[in-house]
Short mmCIF file of C-alpha atoms and ligand atoms in Angstrom, two decimals:
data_model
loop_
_atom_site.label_atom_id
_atom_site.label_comp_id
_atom_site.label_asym_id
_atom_site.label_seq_id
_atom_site.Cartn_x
_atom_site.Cartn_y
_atom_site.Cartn_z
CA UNK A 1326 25.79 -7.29 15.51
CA UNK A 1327 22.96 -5.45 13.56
CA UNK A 1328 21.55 -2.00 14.02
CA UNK A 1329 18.07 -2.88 12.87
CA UNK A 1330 15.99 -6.43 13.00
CA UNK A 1331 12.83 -5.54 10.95
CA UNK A 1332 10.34 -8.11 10.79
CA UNK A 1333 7.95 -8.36 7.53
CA UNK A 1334 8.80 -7.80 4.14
CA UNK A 1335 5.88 -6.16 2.81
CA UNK A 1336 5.72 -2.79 1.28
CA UNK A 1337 6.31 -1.52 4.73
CA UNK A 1338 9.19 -3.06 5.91
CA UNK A 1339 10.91 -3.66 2.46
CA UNK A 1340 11.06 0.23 2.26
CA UNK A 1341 12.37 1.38 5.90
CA UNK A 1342 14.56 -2.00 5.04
CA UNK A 1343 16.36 0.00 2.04
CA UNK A 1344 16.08 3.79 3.42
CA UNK A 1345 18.02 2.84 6.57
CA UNK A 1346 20.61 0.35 4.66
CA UNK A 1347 20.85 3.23 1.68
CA UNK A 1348 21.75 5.16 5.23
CA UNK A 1349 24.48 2.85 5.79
CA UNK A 1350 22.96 0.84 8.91
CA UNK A 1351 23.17 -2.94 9.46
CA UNK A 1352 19.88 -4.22 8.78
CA UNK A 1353 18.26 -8.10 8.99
CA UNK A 1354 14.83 -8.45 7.61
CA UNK A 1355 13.14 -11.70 8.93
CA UNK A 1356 9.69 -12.68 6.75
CA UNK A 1357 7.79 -15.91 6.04
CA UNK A 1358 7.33 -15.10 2.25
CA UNK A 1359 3.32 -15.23 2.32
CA UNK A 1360 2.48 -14.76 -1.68
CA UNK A 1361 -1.02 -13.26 -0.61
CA UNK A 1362 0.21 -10.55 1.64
CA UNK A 1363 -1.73 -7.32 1.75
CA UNK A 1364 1.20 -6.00 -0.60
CA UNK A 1365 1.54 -8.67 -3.00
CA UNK A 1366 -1.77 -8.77 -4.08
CA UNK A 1367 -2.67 -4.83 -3.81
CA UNK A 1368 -3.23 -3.41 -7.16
CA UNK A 1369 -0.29 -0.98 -6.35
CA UNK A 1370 -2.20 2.47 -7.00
CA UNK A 1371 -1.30 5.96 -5.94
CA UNK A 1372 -3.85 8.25 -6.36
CA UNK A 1373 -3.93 11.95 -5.72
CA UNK A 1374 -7.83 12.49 -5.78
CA UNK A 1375 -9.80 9.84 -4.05
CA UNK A 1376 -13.32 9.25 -2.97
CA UNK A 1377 -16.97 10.19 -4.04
CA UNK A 1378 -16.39 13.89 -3.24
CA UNK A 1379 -13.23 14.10 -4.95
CA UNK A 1380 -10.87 15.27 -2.39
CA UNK A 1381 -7.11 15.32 -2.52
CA UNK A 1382 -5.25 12.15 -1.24
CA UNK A 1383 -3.32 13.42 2.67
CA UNK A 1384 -0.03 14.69 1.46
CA UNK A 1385 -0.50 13.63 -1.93
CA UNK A 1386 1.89 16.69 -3.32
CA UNK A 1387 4.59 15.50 -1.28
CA UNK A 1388 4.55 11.67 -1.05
CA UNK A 1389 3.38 10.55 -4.76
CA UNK A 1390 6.48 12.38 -5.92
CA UNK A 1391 8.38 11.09 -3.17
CA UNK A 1392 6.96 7.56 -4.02
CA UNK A 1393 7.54 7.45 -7.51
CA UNK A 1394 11.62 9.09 -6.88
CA UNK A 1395 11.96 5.85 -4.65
CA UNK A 1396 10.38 3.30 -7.08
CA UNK A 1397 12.17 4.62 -10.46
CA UNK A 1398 16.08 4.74 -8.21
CA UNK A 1399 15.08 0.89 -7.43
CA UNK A 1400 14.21 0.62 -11.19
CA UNK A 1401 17.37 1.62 -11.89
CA UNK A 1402 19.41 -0.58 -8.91
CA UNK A 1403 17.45 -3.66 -9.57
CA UNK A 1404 17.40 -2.97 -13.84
CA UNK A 1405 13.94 -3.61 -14.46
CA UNK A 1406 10.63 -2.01 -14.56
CA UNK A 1407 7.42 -1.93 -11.78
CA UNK A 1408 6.31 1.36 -11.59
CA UNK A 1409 4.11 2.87 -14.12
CA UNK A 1410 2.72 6.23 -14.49
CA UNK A 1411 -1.12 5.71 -15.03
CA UNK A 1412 -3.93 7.95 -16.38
CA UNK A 1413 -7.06 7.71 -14.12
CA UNK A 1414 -10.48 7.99 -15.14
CA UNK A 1415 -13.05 9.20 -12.79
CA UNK A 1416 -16.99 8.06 -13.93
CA UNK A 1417 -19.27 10.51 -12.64
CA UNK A 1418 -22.48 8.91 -11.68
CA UNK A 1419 -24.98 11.77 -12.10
CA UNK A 1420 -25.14 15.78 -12.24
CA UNK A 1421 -24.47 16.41 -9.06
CA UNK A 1422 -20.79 14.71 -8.50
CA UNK A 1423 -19.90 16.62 -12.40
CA UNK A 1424 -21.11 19.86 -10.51
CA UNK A 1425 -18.83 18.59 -7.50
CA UNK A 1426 -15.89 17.89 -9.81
CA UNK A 1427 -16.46 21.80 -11.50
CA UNK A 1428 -16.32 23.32 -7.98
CA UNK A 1429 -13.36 21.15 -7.30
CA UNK A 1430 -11.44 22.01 -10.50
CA UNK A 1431 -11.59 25.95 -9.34
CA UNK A 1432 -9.90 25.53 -6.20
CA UNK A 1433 -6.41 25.98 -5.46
CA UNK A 1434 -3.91 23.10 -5.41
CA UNK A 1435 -6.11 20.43 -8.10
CA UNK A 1436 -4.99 22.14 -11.13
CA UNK A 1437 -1.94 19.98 -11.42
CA UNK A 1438 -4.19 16.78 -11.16
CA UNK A 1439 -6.29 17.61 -14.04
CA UNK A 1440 -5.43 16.32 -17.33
CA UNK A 1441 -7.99 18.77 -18.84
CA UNK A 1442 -11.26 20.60 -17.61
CA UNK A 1443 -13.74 18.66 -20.16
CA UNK A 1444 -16.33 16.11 -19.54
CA UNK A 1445 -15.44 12.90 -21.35
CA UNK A 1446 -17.19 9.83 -22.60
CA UNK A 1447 -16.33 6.50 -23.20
CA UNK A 1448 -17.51 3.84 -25.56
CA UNK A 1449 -20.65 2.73 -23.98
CA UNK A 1450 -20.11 -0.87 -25.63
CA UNK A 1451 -17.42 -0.99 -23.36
CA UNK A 1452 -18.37 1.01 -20.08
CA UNK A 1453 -21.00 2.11 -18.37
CA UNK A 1454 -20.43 5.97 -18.59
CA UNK A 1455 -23.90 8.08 -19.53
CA UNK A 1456 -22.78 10.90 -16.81
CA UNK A 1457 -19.48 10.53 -18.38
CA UNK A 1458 -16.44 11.38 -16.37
CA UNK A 1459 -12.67 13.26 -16.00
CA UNK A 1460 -9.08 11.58 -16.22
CA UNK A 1461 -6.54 12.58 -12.93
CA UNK A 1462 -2.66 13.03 -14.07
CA UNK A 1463 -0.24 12.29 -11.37
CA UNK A 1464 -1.16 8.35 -10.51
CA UNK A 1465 0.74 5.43 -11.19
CA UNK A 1466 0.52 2.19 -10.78
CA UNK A 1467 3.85 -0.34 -8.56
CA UNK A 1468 3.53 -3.58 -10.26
CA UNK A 1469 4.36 -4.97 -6.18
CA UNK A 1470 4.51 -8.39 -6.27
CA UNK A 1471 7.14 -7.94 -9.02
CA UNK A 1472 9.06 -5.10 -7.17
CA UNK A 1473 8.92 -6.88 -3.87
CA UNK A 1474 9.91 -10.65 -5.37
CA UNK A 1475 13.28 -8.47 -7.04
CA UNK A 1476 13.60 -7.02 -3.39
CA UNK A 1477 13.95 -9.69 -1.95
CA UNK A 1478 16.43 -10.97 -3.95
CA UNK A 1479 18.57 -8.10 -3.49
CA UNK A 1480 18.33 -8.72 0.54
CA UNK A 1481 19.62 -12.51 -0.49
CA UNK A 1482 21.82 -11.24 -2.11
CA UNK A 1483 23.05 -9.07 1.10
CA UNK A 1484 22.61 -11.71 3.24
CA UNK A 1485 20.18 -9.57 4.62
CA UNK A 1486 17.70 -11.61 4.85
CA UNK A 1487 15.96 -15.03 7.01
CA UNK A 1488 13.15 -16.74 5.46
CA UNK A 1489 10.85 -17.60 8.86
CA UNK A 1490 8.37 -17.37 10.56
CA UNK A 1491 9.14 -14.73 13.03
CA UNK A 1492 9.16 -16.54 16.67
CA UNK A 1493 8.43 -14.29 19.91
CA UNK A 1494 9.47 -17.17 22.33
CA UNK A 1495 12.91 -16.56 20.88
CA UNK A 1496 13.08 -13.11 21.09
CA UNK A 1497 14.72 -11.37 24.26
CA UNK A 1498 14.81 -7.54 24.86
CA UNK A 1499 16.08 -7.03 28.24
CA UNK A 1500 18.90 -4.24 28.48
CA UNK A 1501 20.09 -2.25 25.42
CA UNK A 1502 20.55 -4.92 22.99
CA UNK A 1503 18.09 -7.40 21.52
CA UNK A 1504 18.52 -11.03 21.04
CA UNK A 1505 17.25 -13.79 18.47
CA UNK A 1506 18.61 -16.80 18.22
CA UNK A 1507 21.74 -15.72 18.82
CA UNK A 1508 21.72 -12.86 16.64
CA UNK A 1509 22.24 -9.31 18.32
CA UNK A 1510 20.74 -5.94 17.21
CA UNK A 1511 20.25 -2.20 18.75
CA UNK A 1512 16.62 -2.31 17.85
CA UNK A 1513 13.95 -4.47 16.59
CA UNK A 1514 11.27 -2.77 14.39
CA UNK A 1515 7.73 -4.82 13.30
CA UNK A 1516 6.11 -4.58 10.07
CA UNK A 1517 4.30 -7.48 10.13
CA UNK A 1518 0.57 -6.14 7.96
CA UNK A 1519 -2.04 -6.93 9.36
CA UNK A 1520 -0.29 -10.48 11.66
CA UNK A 1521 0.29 -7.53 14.17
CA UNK A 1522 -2.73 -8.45 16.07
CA UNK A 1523 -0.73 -11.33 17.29
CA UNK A 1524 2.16 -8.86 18.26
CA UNK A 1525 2.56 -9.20 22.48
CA UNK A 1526 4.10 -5.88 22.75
CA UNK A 1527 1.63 -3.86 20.56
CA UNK A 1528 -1.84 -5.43 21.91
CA UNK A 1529 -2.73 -1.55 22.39
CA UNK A 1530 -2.35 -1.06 18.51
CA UNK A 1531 -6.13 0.55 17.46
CA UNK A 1532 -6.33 -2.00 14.57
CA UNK A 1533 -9.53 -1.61 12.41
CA UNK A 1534 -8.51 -4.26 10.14
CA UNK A 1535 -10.21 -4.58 6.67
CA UNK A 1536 -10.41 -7.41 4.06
CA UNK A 1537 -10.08 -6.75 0.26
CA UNK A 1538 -10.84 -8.88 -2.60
CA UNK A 1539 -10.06 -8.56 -6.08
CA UNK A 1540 -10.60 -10.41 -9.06
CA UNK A 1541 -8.62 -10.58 -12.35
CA UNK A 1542 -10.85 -10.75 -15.44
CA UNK A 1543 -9.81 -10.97 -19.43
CA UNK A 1544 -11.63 -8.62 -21.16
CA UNK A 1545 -10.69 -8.43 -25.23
CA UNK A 1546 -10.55 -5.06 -26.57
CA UNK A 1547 -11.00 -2.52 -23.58
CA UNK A 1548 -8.86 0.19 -22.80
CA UNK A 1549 -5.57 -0.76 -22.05
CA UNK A 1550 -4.28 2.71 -21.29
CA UNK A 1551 -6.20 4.23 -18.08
CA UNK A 1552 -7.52 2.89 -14.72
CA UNK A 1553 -11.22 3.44 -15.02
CA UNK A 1554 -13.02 4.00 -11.67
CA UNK A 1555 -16.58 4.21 -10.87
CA UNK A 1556 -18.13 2.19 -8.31
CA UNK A 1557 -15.50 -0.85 -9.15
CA UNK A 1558 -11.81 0.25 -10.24
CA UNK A 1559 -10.74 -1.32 -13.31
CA UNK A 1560 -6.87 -1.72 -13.52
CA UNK A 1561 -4.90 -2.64 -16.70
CA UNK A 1562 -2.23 -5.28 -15.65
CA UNK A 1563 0.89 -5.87 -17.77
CA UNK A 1564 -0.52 -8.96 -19.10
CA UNK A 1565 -2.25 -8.95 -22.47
CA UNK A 1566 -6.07 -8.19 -21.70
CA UNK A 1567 -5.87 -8.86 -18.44
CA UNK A 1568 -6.95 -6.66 -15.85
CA UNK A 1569 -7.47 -6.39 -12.00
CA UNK A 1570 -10.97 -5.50 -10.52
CA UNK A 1571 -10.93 -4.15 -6.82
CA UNK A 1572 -11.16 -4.02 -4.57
CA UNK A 1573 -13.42 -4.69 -1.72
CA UNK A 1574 -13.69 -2.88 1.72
CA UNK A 1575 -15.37 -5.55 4.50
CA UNK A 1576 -14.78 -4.54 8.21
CA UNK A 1577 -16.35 -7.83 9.26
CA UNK A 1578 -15.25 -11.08 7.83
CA UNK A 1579 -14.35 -14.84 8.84
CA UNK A 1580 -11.03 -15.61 7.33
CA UNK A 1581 -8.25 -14.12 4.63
CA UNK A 1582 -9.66 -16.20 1.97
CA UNK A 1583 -10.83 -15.37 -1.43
CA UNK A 1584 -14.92 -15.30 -0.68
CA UNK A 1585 -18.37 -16.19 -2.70
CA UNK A 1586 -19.22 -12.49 -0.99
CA UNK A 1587 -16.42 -10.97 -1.53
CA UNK A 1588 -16.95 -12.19 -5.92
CA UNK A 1589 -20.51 -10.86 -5.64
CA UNK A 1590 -19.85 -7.55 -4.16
CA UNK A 1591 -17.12 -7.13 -6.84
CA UNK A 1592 -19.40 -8.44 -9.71
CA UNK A 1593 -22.51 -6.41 -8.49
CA UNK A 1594 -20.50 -2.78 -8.32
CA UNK A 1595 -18.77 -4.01 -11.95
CA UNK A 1596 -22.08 -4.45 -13.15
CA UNK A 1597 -22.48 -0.34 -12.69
CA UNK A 1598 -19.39 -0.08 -14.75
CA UNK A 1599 -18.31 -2.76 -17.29
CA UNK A 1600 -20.56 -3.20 -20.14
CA UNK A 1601 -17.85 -5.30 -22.11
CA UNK A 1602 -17.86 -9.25 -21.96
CA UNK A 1603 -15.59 -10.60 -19.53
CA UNK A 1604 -13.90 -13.78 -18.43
CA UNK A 1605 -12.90 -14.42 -14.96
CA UNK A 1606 -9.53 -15.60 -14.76
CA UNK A 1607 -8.65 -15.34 -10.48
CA UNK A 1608 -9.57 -14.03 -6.92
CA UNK A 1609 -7.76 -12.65 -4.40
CA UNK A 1610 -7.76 -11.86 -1.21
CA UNK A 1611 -6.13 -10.21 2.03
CA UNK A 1612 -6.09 -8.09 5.42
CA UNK A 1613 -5.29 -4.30 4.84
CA UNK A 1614 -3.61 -3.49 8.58
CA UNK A 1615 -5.28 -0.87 8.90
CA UNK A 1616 -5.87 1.49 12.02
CA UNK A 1617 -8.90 3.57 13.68
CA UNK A 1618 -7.72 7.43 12.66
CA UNK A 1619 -6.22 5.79 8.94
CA UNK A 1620 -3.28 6.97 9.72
CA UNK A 1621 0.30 5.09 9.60
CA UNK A 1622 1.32 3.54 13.06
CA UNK A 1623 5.02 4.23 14.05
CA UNK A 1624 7.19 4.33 16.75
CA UNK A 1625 8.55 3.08 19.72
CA UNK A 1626 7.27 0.67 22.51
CA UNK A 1627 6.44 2.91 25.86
CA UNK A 1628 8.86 0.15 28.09
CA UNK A 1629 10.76 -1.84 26.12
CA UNK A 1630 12.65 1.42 24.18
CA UNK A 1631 14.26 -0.97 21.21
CA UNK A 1632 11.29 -2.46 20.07
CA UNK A 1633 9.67 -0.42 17.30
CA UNK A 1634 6.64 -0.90 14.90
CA UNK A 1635 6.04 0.56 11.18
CA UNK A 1636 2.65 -0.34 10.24
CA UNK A 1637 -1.04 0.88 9.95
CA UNK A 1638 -0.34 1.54 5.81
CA UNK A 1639 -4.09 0.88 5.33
CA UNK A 1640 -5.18 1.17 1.72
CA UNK A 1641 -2.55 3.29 0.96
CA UNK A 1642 0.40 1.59 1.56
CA UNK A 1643 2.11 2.00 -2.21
CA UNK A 1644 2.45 6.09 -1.46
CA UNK A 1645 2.71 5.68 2.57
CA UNK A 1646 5.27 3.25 3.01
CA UNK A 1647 8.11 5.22 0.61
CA UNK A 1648 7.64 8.46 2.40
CA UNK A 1649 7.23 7.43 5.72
CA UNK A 1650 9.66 4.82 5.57
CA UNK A 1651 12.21 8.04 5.28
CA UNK A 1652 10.81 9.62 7.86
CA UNK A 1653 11.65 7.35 10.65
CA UNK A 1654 14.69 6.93 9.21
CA UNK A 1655 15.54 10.58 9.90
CA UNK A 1656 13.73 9.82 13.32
CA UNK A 1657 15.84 7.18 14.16
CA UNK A 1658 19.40 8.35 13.01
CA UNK A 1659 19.11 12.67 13.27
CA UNK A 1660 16.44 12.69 16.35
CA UNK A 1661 14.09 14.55 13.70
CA UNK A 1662 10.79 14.12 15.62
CA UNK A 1663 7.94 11.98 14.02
CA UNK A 1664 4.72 13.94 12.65
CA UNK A 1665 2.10 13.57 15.55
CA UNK A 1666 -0.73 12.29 13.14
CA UNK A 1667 1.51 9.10 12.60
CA UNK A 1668 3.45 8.94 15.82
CA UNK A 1669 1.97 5.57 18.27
CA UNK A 1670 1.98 8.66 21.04
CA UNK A 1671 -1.02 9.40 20.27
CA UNK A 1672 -2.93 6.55 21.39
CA UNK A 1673 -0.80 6.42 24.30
CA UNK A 1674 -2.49 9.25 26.48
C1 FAD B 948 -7.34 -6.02 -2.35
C2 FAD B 948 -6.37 -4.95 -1.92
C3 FAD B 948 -6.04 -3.93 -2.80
C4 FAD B 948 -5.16 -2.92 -2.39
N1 FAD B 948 -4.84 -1.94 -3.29
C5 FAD B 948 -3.97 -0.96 -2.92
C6 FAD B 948 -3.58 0.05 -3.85
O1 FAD B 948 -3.98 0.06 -5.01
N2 FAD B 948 -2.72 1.02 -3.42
C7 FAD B 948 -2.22 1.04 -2.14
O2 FAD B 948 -1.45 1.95 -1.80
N3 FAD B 948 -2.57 0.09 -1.24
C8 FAD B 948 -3.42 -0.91 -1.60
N4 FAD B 948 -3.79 -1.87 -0.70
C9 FAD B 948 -3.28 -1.74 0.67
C10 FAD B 948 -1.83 -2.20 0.75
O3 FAD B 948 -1.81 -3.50 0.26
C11 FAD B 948 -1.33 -2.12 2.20
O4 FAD B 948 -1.35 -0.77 2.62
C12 FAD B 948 0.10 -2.61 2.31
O5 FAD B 948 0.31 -3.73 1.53
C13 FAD B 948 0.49 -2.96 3.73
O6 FAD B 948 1.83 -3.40 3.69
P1 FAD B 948 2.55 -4.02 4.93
O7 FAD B 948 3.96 -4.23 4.55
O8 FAD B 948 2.28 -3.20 6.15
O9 FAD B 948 1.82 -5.42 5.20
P2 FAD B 948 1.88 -6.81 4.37
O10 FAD B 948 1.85 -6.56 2.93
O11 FAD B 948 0.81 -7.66 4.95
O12 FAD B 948 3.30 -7.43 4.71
C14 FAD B 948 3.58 -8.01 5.95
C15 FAD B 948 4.75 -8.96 5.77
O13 FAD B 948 5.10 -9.45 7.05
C16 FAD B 948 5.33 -10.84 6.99
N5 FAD B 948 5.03 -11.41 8.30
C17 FAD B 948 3.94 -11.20 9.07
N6 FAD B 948 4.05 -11.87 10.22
C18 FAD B 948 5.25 -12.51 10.19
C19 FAD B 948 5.93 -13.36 11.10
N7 FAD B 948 5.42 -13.69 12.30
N8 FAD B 948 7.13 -13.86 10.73
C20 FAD B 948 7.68 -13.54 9.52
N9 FAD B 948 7.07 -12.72 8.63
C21 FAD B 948 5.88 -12.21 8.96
C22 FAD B 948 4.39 -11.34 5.89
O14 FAD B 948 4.90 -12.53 5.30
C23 FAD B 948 4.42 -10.17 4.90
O15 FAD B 948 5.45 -10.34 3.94
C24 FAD B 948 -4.62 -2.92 -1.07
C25 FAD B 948 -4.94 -3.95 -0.21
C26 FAD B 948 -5.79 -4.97 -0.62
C27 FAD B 948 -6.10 -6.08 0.34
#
């Protein structure tokens, strides 16, 4: 008999997987292995300060620490490295945003972000900077396919683990226990990504479901040691000149698949940035599961009391899923109550 069934092995459900087995429960992941899962092909940023007007990421001074305690103890268990500390720099595309970033730097609570005050420029054979721009301590980068492929392996190792696709017809929940094909749990919890839309007991679930793209270009002689972001991010990848472009943000789309749209939009905003010759070497693509208020999705089904859900990372799954993952595990074993901005409650008035 198992405490916990969690379905999906994603960022999400690989990290309540280990916070509730490093709190000594019983725990079965079932997952399909799908290579080109939201996770595996995110570029694995956390970032404190995000968007045009600079603000400061939603608990960023709690979770990005939290995040990067959690990835370097399962650098240590699993002895090798993902998780890389990352210098970000932030073009400024005219006047106004360097004003923005000034008024920013004053205010309380962004001093630890900034790696210094000045204006900075880059080499303009190489990038597209004539506003110049400002670097951001504090991000890093989870190489995730490579964390989540050593996961896995440790939940193999555990025998914690079923490779399949996760069958409802199978699945029975009447009473206190529930049952799989023949295998017996307390509770059943669902991090499926963005497949939750074909979930029969969350069809109320406020998905606003977005498709990225990347690409992954060579690019000889660039800069190697910071994330550059303008109106395309630029992301150094382990690899020898390699480096991952992203990503792309389309709320209306026909399929998972790496697109001819999905290149151009990346290619156009890169063409704001990159003034370097380039090579391109892959695209990728997949569903963020993303929900209305882009805020996480947990909890408990209204009825059917064991079956649970731990989703609705969005595009921020890296720094979410660590932090959160914790939380419900203190929900589900000490009765602490969930934070009502992430609780499933609150579409449930
Ligand atoms: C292009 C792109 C770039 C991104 N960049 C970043 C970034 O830099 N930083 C960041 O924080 N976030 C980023 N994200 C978002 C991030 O990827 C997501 O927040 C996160 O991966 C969601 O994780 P998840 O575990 O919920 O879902 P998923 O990664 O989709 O995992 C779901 C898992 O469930 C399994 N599954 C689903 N259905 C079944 C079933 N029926 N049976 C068995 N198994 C099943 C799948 O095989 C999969 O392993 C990016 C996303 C994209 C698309």
């Amino acid at each position: 008999m198992y405490d916990y069934i969690i379905v999906g092995q994603g960022i999400a459900g690989s990290m309540l997987s280990w916070f509730l087995m490093k709190a000594n429960q019983k725990v079965l992941v079932i997952d399909k292995l799908n290579p080109s899962s939201s996770s595996n092909i995110a570029s694995g940023m956390t970032n404190p300060i995000t968007g045009r007007r600079f603000v400061k990421t939603w608990l960023a001074d709690d979770m990005i620490p939290f995040a990067e305690e959690t990835y370097r103890g399962l650098e240590k268990l699993l002895k090798e490295e993902f998780y890389h500390p990352v210098t970000i720099f932030k073009l400024f595309d005219s006047i106004k945003t360097q004003n923005d970033w000034s008024a920013r730097c004053a205010s309380a609570g962004y001093t630890a972000y900034l790696k210094n005050e000045n204006i900075i420029y880059l080499d303009k054979q190489k990038v597209k900077n004539d506003f110049g721009g400002f670097e951001i301590n504090g991000g890093s980068r989870l190489h995730a396919d490579k964390f989540l492929s050593l996961y896995r392996n440790l939940l193999k190792e555990k025998e914690a683990l079923r490779e399949e696709d996760f069958s409802f017809s199978d699945l029975n929940v009447e009473g206190d226990i529930v049952s799989y094909k023949g295998i017996k749990a307390r509770k059943i919890i669902f991090s499926e990504g963005a497949n939750a839309i074909q979930n029969p007991y969350f069809k109320f679930f406020p998905f606003q479901l977005a498709k990225g793209e990347c690409l992954i270009l060579r690019i000889e002689n660039f800069y190697s040691d910071k994330v550059i972001i303008g109106e395309a991010g630029i992301v150094p990848l382990p690899e020898k000149d390699l480096y991952y472009i992203g990503a792309t943000h389309a709320w209306h789309y026909d399929d998972d698949q790496p697109s001819e749209i999905g290149r151009n939009e990346i290619l156009g905003n890169l063409s704001t940035v990159l003034s370097a010759p380039f090579e391109i070497v892959d695209q990728k693509a997949a569903i963020r599961p993303t929900v209305k208020d882009r805020r996480p999705f947990i909890g408990f089904h209204p009825e059917f009391r064991n079956v649970g859900i731990f989703n609705g990372m969005g595009t921020k799954g890296i720094s979410l899923a660590p932090f959160f993952a914790q939380h419900f595990t203190e929900h589900l074993l000490q009765q602490k109550p969930l934070i009502k901005e992430v609780d499933i409650k609150r579409f449930l008035s």
